[in-house]
Amino acid sequence: MPPPTAALSVPSSSSPSLFPLSSFSSSNNPHVSSFCPAPTTLPKFSSLSKPKTPLRNLTPLSAVSIEKETLISERPHTFLRDADGGDDGSVRSRFQRMILEAQESVCSALEAVDGAGKFKEDAWTRPGGGGGISRVLQDGAVFEKAGVNISIVYGVMPPEAYRAAKAAADDQKPGPIPFFAAGISSVLHPKNPFAPTLHFNYRYFETDAPKDAPGAPRQWWFGGGTDLTPAYIFEEDVKHFHSIQKKACDKFDPSFYPRFKKWCDDYFYIKHRGERRGLGGIFFDDLNDYDQEMLLSFATECANSVVPAYIPIIEKRKDTPFNESQKAWQQLRRGRYVEFNLVYDRGTTFGLKTGGRIESILVSLPLSARWEYDHKPEEGSEEWKLLDACINPKEWI
């Protein structure tokens, strides 16, 4: 039977920039120096002009961007440079504290629900400042693979990475751009096909003036989101998940949930398949048109909403009996996950183009996935219903 037909067109330019911490964790994202003035006064970014020299003749991006990380046996008190770490009230310092606390709370909740698996932790620093912590639980009782990474990054973005980092912009920034980035990123892949995959990522990004444009204003923005990718639809689960996202958004602005829900549906679009990766959630990026304190509180609220949005679903579905056919369908959907992350995800491409830590960049990929030639679920089946919802996004609440 043919797959469901699309009833919704998605603009080709609908994908905003995303920097999952996986890309952060070794050289991934955003910006630099002390935070900047009120967001309403900031100009918008624009695409960079194309390099006049073919890329094959340029210095490798990894050589221009971020220093090589050094693994350490114990995590430091802070990953911030001395110039930043002394001010506990700065946005950089408070965002670092938030992501460290979120990593701890999420990992504790996941270990508790798994019951057997424990997170392996790798920590690293860089000579010029910054570093990160990758935590991965693999082959647990409930989770096939769960990664929760945090990263603090100082570096210089070459033009290619800047284009990957910024989805839209109005001003030309020709040269390498110093940046500071901090974020948390996680992808959770359960074993049971009735238990959904979850992704969340929250980040703060600053850029300094390019070296060839001294005196240009410093830029900052927030980005992030939380989204659900099930292989099978349980409407009560999806409604619960979306209701938690809406509750977090409504505390700050009632327009946030509908706006960021659509943004999420549009961003996680697999163009070559004509379908979304999953059933959405919220997603936002380049957000600097609100008060900086408000956006910091909003990002914190969203990160704190991950556990109540996801853990009740996992507890309900982790022991549901399943057969080989249902497991195979989960693996096919995992294949879609891989396709999106490697082809379209800006965080992944940003990390690869800036010489990031590969194990952290690719931590979002599942242990196993499946591709079958010309696979089409039977019309009306549970598998077909999932595919239909990925092609035609729904309003769940």
mmCIF file of N, CA, C and O in Angstrom, residues 1-5 231-233 273 275 325-326 328-330 332-333 336 372-391:
data_model
loop_
_atom_site.group_PDB
_atom_site.id
_atom_site.type_symbol
_atom_site.label_atom_id
_atom_site.label_comp_id
_atom_site.label_asym_id
_atom_site.label_seq_id
_atom_site.Cartn_x
_atom_site.Cartn_y
_atom_site.Cartn_z
ATOM 1 N N MET A 1 0.844 -1.181 0.000
ATOM 2 C CA MET A 1 0.000 0.000 0.000
ATOM 3 C C MET A 1 0.893 1.250 0.000
ATOM 4 O O MET A 1 1.963 1.260 0.585
ATOM 5 N N PRO A 2 0.415 2.308 -0.660
ATOM 6 C CA PRO A 2 1.225 3.516 -0.675
ATOM 7 C C PRO A 2 1.252 4.173 0.686
ATOM 8 O O PRO A 2 0.330 4.020 1.480
ATOM 9 N N PRO A 3 2.308 4.931 0.974
ATOM 10 C CA PRO A 3 2.375 5.653 2.249
ATOM 11 C C PRO A 3 1.401 6.819 2.225
ATOM 12 O O PRO A 3 0.878 7.176 1.176
ATOM 13 N N PRO A 4 1.126 7.432 3.372
ATOM 14 C CA PRO A 4 0.239 8.581 3.407
ATOM 15 C C PRO A 4 0.773 9.681 2.514
ATOM 16 O O PRO A 4 1.973 9.834 2.332
ATOM 17 N N THR A 5 -0.119 10.482 1.956
ATOM 18 C CA THR A 5 0.303 11.582 1.107
ATOM 19 C C THR A 5 0.401 12.854 1.923
ATOM 20 O O THR A 5 -0.326 13.053 2.885
ATOM 21 N N ALA A 231 8.219 5.510 17.773
ATOM 22 C CA ALA A 231 7.992 4.605 16.644
ATOM 23 C C ALA A 231 6.516 4.248 16.545
ATOM 24 O O ALA A 231 6.033 3.888 15.470
ATOM 25 N N TYR A 232 5.813 4.350 17.674
ATOM 26 C CA TYR A 232 4.372 4.088 17.723
ATOM 27 C C TYR A 232 3.697 5.214 18.495
ATOM 28 O O TYR A 232 4.266 5.745 19.462
ATOM 29 N N ILE A 233 2.496 5.561 18.071
ATOM 30 C CA ILE A 233 1.781 6.671 18.692
ATOM 31 C C ILE A 233 0.874 6.180 19.815
ATOM 32 O O ILE A 233 0.009 5.318 19.597
ATOM 33 N N ARG A 273 12.884 12.870 2.284
ATOM 34 C CA ARG A 273 11.826 11.891 2.582
ATOM 35 C C ARG A 273 10.442 12.519 2.548
ATOM 36 O O ARG A 273 9.445 11.812 2.481
ATOM 37 N N GLU A 275 9.091 14.068 5.144
ATOM 38 C CA GLU A 275 8.462 13.767 6.431
ATOM 39 C C GLU A 275 9.302 14.331 7.565
ATOM 40 O O GLU A 275 10.488 14.621 7.391
ATOM 41 N N SER A 325 8.795 -7.796 14.441
ATOM 42 C CA SER A 325 8.334 -6.845 13.428
ATOM 43 C C SER A 325 8.284 -5.427 13.987
ATOM 44 O O SER A 325 8.669 -4.458 13.312
ATOM 45 N N GLN A 326 7.818 -5.297 15.221
ATOM 46 C CA GLN A 326 7.746 -3.971 15.842
ATOM 47 C C GLN A 326 9.141 -3.419 16.128
ATOM 48 O O GLN A 326 9.386 -2.222 15.983
ATOM 49 N N ALA A 328 11.767 -4.120 14.303
ATOM 50 C CA ALA A 328 12.295 -3.744 12.991
ATOM 51 C C ALA A 328 11.778 -2.368 12.568
ATOM 52 O O ALA A 328 12.517 -1.570 11.971
ATOM 53 N N TRP A 329 10.513 -2.082 12.874
ATOM 54 C CA TRP A 329 9.954 -0.765 12.541
ATOM 55 C C TRP A 329 10.670 0.337 13.333
ATOM 56 O O TRP A 329 10.983 1.397 12.785
ATOM 57 N N GLN A 330 10.938 0.068 14.600
ATOM 58 C CA GLN A 330 11.702 1.039 15.391
ATOM 59 C C GLN A 330 13.062 1.309 14.744
ATOM 60 O O GLN A 330 13.514 2.453 14.658
ATOM 61 N N LEU A 332 13.850 1.033 11.598
ATOM 62 C CA LEU A 332 13.648 1.829 10.386
ATOM 63 C C LEU A 332 13.491 3.310 10.724
ATOM 64 O O LEU A 332 14.040 4.182 10.048
ATOM 65 N N ARG A 333 12.735 3.600 11.781
ATOM 66 C CA ARG A 333 12.576 4.996 12.200
ATOM 67 C C ARG A 333 13.895 5.559 12.743
ATOM 68 O O ARG A 333 14.185 6.733 12.580
ATOM 69 N N ARG A 336 15.776 6.998 9.961
ATOM 70 C CA ARG A 336 15.381 8.369 9.641
ATOM 71 C C ARG A 336 16.095 9.358 10.568
ATOM 72 O O ARG A 336 16.471 10.454 10.167
ATOM 73 N N GLU A 372 15.579 -0.502 4.749
ATOM 74 C CA GLU A 372 15.041 -1.513 3.836
ATOM 75 C C GLU A 372 14.693 -0.842 2.520
ATOM 76 O O GLU A 372 14.200 0.291 2.504
ATOM 77 N N TYR A 373 14.903 -1.544 1.443
ATOM 78 C CA TYR A 373 14.608 -0.973 0.139
ATOM 79 C C TYR A 373 13.100 -0.793 -0.048
ATOM 80 O O TYR A 373 12.323 -1.747 0.098
ATOM 81 N N ASP A 374 12.687 0.444 -0.329
ATOM 82 C CA ASP A 374 11.304 0.772 -0.691
ATOM 83 C C ASP A 374 10.288 0.252 0.325
ATOM 84 O O ASP A 374 9.243 -0.279 -0.038
ATOM 85 N N HIS A 375 10.596 0.430 1.597
ATOM 86 C CA HIS A 375 9.665 -0.048 2.626
ATOM 87 C C HIS A 375 8.457 0.876 2.735
ATOM 88 O O HIS A 375 8.596 2.098 2.816
ATOM 89 N N LYS A 376 7.260 0.300 2.735
ATOM 90 C CA LYS A 376 6.021 1.053 2.892
ATOM 91 C C LYS A 376 5.124 0.308 3.869
ATOM 92 O O LYS A 376 4.788 -0.856 3.646
ATOM 93 N N PRO A 377 4.729 0.958 4.964
ATOM 94 C CA PRO A 377 3.834 0.281 5.912
ATOM 95 C C PRO A 377 2.441 0.091 5.318
ATOM 96 O O PRO A 377 2.006 0.844 4.436
ATOM 97 N N GLU A 378 1.748 -0.917 5.789
ATOM 98 C CA GLU A 378 0.402 -1.200 5.308
ATOM 99 C C GLU A 378 -0.545 -0.081 5.719
ATOM 100 O O GLU A 378 -0.565 0.354 6.873
ATOM 101 N N GLU A 379 -1.332 0.381 4.771
ATOM 102 C CA GLU A 379 -2.248 1.489 5.050
ATOM 103 C C GLU A 379 -3.203 1.127 6.184
ATOM 104 O O GLU A 379 -3.763 0.031 6.217
ATOM 105 N N GLY A 380 -3.334 2.059 7.133
ATOM 106 C CA GLY A 380 -4.201 1.840 8.282
ATOM 107 C C GLY A 380 -3.527 1.173 9.461
ATOM 108 O O GLY A 380 -4.110 1.118 10.548
ATOM 109 N N SER A 381 -2.325 0.673 9.269
ATOM 110 C CA SER A 381 -1.597 0.011 10.364
ATOM 111 C C SER A 381 -1.081 1.053 11.351
ATOM 112 O O SER A 381 -1.067 2.255 11.074
ATOM 113 N N GLU A 382 -0.617 0.583 12.515
ATOM 114 C CA GLU A 382 -0.061 1.504 13.505
ATOM 115 C C GLU A 382 1.205 2.181 12.978
ATOM 116 O O GLU A 382 1.469 3.349 13.279
ATOM 117 N N GLU A 383 1.951 1.452 12.183
ATOM 118 C CA GLU A 383 3.148 2.025 11.583
ATOM 119 C C GLU A 383 2.776 3.132 10.584
ATOM 120 O O GLU A 383 3.405 4.183 10.525
ATOM 121 N N TRP A 384 1.744 2.876 9.817
ATOM 122 C CA TRP A 384 1.252 3.853 8.840
ATOM 123 C C TRP A 384 0.772 5.121 9.555
ATOM 124 O O TRP A 384 0.993 6.248 9.079
ATOM 125 N N LYS A 385 0.122 4.952 10.702
ATOM 126 C CA LYS A 385 -0.383 6.112 11.451
ATOM 127 C C LYS A 385 0.766 6.995 11.927
ATOM 128 O O LYS A 385 0.665 8.227 11.913
ATOM 129 N N LEU A 386 1.850 6.373 12.328
ATOM 130 C CA LEU A 386 3.022 7.156 12.749
ATOM 131 C C LEU A 386 3.587 7.925 11.565
ATOM 132 O O LEU A 386 3.872 9.126 11.660
ATOM 133 N N LEU A 387 3.732 7.252 10.425
ATOM 134 C CA LEU A 387 4.268 7.905 9.240
ATOM 135 C C LEU A 387 3.361 9.048 8.786
ATOM 136 O O LEU A 387 3.834 10.124 8.414
ATOM 137 N N ASP A 388 2.055 8.836 8.867
ATOM 138 C CA ASP A 388 1.103 9.879 8.485
ATOM 139 C C ASP A 388 1.277 11.115 9.366
ATOM 140 O O ASP A 388 1.243 12.258 8.891
ATOM 141 N N ALA A 389 1.481 10.904 10.673
ATOM 142 C CA ALA A 389 1.667 12.033 11.590
ATOM 143 C C ALA A 389 2.989 12.742 11.340
ATOM 144 O O ALA A 389 3.112 13.949 11.594
ATOM 145 N N CYS A 390 3.990 12.013 10.844
ATOM 146 C CA CYS A 390 5.269 12.644 10.526
ATOM 147 C C CYS A 390 5.185 13.441 9.222
ATOM 148 O O CYS A 390 5.912 14.425 9.036
ATOM 149 N N ILE A 391 4.313 13.017 8.332
ATOM 150 C CA ILE A 391 4.131 13.745 7.078
ATOM 151 C C ILE A 391 3.188 14.932 7.268
ATOM 152 O O ILE A 391 3.394 16.004 6.704
#
